GROMACS .gro file of C-alpha atoms in nm:
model
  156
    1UNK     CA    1   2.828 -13.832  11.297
    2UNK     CA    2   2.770 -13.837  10.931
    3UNK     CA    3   2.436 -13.888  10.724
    4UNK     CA    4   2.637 -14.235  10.617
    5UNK     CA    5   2.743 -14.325  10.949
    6UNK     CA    6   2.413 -14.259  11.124
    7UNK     CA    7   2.226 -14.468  10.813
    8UNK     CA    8   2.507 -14.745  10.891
    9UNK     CA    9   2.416 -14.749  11.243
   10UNK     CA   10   2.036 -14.727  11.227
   11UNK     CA   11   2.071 -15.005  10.950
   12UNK     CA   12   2.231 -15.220  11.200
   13UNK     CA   13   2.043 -15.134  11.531
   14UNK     CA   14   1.679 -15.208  11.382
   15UNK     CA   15   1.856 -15.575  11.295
   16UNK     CA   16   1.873 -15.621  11.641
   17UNK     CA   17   2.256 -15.568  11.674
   18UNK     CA   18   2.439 -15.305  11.962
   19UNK     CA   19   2.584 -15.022  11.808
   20UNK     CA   20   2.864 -14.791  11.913
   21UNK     CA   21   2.949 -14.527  11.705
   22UNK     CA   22   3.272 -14.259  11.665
   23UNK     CA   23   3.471 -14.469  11.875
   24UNK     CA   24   3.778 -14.291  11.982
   25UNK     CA   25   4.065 -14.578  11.999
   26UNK     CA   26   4.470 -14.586  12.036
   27UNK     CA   27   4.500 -14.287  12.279
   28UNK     CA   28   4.810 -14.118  12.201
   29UNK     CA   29   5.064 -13.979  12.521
   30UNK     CA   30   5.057 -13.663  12.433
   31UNK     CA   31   4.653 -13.666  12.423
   32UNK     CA   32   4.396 -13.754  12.172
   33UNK     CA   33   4.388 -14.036  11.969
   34UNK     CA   34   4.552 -14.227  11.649
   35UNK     CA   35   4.212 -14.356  11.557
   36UNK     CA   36   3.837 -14.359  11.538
   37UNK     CA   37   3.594 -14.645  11.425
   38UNK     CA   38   3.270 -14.470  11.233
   39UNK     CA   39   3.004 -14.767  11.369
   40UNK     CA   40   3.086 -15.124  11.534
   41UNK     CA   41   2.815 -15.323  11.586
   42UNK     CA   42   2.769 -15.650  11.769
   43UNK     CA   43   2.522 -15.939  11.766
   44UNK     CA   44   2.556 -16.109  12.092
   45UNK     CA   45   2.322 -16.421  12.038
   46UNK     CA   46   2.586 -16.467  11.734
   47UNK     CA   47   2.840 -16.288  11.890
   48UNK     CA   48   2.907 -16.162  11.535
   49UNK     CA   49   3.103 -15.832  11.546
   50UNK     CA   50   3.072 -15.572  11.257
   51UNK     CA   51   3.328 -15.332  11.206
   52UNK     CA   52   3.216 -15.014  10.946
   53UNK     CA   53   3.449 -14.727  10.775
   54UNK     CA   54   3.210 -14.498  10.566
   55UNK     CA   55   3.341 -14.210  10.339
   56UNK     CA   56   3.159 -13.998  10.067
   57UNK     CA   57   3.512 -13.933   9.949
   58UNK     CA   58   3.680 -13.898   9.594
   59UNK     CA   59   3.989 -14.081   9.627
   60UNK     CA   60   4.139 -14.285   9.405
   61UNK     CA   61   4.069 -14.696   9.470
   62UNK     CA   62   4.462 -14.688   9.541
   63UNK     CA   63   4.450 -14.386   9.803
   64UNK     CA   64   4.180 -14.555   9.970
   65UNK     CA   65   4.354 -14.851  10.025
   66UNK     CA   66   4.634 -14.746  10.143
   67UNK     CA   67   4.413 -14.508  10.403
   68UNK     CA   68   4.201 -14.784  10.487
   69UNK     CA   69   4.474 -15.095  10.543
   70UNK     CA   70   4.704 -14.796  10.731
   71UNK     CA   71   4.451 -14.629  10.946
   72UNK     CA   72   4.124 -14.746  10.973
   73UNK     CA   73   4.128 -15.143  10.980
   74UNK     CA   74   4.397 -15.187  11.223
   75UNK     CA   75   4.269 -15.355  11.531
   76UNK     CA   76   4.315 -15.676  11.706
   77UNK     CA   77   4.052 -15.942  11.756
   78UNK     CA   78   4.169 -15.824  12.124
   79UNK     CA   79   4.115 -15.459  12.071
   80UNK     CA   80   3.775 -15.550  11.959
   81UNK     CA   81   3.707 -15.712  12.210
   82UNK     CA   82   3.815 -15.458  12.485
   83UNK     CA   83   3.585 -15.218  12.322
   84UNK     CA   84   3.259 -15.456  12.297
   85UNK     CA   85   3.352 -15.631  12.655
   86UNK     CA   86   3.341 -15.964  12.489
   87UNK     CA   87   3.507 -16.222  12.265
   88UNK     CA   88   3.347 -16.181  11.932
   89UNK     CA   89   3.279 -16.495  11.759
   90UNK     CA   90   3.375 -16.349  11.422
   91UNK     CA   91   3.444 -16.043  11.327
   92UNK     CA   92   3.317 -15.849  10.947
   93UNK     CA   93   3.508 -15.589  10.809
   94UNK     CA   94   3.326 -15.388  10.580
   95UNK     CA   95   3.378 -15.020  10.391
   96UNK     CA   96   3.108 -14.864  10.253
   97UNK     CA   97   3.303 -14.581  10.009
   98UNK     CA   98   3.244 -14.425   9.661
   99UNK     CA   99   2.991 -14.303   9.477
  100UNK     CA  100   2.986 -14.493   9.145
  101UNK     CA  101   2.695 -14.777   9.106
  102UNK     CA  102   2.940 -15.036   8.982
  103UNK     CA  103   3.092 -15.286   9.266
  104UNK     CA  104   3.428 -15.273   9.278
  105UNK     CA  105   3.575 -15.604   9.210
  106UNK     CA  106   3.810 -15.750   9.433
  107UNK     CA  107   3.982 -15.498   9.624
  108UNK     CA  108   4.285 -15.491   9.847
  109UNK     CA  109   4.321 -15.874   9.890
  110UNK     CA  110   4.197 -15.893  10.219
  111UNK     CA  111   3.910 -15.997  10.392
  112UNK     CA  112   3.747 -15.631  10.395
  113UNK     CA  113   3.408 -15.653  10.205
  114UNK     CA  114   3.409 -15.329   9.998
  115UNK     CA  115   3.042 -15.206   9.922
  116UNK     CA  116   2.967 -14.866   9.753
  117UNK     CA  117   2.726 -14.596   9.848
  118UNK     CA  118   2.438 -14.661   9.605
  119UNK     CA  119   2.498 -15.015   9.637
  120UNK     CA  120   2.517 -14.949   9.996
  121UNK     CA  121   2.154 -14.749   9.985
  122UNK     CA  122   2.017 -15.034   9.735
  123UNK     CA  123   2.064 -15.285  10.000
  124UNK     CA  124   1.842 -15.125  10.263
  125UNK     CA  125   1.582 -15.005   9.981
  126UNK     CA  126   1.558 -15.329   9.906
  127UNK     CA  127   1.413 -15.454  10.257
  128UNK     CA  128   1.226 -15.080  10.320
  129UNK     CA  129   1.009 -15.148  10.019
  130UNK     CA  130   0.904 -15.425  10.160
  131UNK     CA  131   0.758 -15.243  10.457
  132UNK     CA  132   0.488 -15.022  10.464
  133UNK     CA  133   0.467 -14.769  10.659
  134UNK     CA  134   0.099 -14.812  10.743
  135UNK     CA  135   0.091 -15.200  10.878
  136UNK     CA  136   0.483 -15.177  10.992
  137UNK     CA  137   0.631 -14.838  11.026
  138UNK     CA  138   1.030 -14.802  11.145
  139UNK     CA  139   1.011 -14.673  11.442
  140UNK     CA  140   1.089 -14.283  11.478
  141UNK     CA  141   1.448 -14.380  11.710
  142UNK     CA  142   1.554 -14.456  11.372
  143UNK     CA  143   1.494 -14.143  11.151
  144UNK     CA  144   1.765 -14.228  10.820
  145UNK     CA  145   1.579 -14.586  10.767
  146UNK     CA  146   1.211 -14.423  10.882
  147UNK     CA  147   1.275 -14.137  10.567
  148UNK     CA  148   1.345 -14.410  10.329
  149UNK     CA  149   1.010 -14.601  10.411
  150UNK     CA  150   0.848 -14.307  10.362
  151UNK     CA  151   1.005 -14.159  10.035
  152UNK     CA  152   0.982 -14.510   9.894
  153UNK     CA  153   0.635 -14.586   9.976
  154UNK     CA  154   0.485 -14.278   9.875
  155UNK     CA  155   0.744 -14.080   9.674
  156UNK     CA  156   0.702 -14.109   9.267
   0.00000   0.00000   0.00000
C-alpha cells in the first residue's frame, strides 16, 4: 500500500468507519485478478459505503477517465456488498488523483467525486490543526494522520 492509500485509509478509520484495503476483486480463470480496490470503507450505523481510487499519476484528465470508468469503478451495488457482507445504504465514489491545487471541475459526468491530492491533504489539515497533539493526540495505529498533527502543530 501506498503513502496515499494508507493516508486514505487512516483518514477514514479514525472517523469511525471499517476499512479494507488492496482488495483483490474479479478473479480471473486462469488465476489472478481483473481488479483491485485501493481502500473501501464502510460506516455501518449509516451503512454508508466509501469506495477510493488514489494515484500520484501524470495522466492526462482524458486518460484518467477512461482508466477510471474502464477499470477501477466497475462494481455492482451487489459486488459491494459481497465484499463488505452487507447491503450498503449508499454507496460514494470518490478519486483522489493529480497533483495540481486547482479542483477539477466537473469531470466524467458521473457520480464519481473527483478530489486532488493537495486538495485531498487540505481536507485532513484542516481538521488536524484543530487538534493538538498535547490535549488530543491521534493515536500511534494511525501514523500518516499522527505525522500531520505533529508537523502542523509544531512545524514552522
Amino acid at each position: 500500500m501506498n503513502f496515499l492509500e494508507s493516508l486514505a485509509a487512516e483518514w477514514y478509520a479514525i472517523q469511525g468507519y471499517f476499512v479494507r484495503t488492496n482488495i483483490k476483486v474479479n478473479r480471473r480463470h486462469n488465476g489472478g485478478y481483473n481488479n483491485e480496490i485501493d481502500v473501501l470503507a464502510f460506516l455501518p450505523a449509516s451503512g454508508k459505503l466509501v469506495h477510493l481510487e488514489t494515484s500520484w499519476d501524470a495522466l492526462t484528465w482524458e486518460k484518467r477517465e477512461e482508466r477510471y470508468l474502464s477499470k477501477k469503478f466497475v462494481f455492482s451495488s451487489e459486488q459491494y456488498a459481497e465484499i463488505v457482507g452487507a447491503t450498503p445504504n449508499s454507496i460514494q465514489k470518490r478519486a483522489i488523483i493529480g497533483t495540481s491545487k486547482s479542483q477539477p471541475k466537473e469531470i466524467w459526468g458521473t457520480d464519481i467525486e473527483v478530489t486532488t491530492v493537495p486538495n485531498f491533504v487540505a481536507e485532513i489539515a484542516a481538521e488536524m490543526k484543530q487538534r493538538h497533539p498535547m490535549r488530543d493526540v491521534i493515536p500511534e495505529t494511525y501514523p500518516c494522520l499522527r505525522s500531520f498533527q505533529f508537523a502542523l502543530a509544531y512545524g514552522s
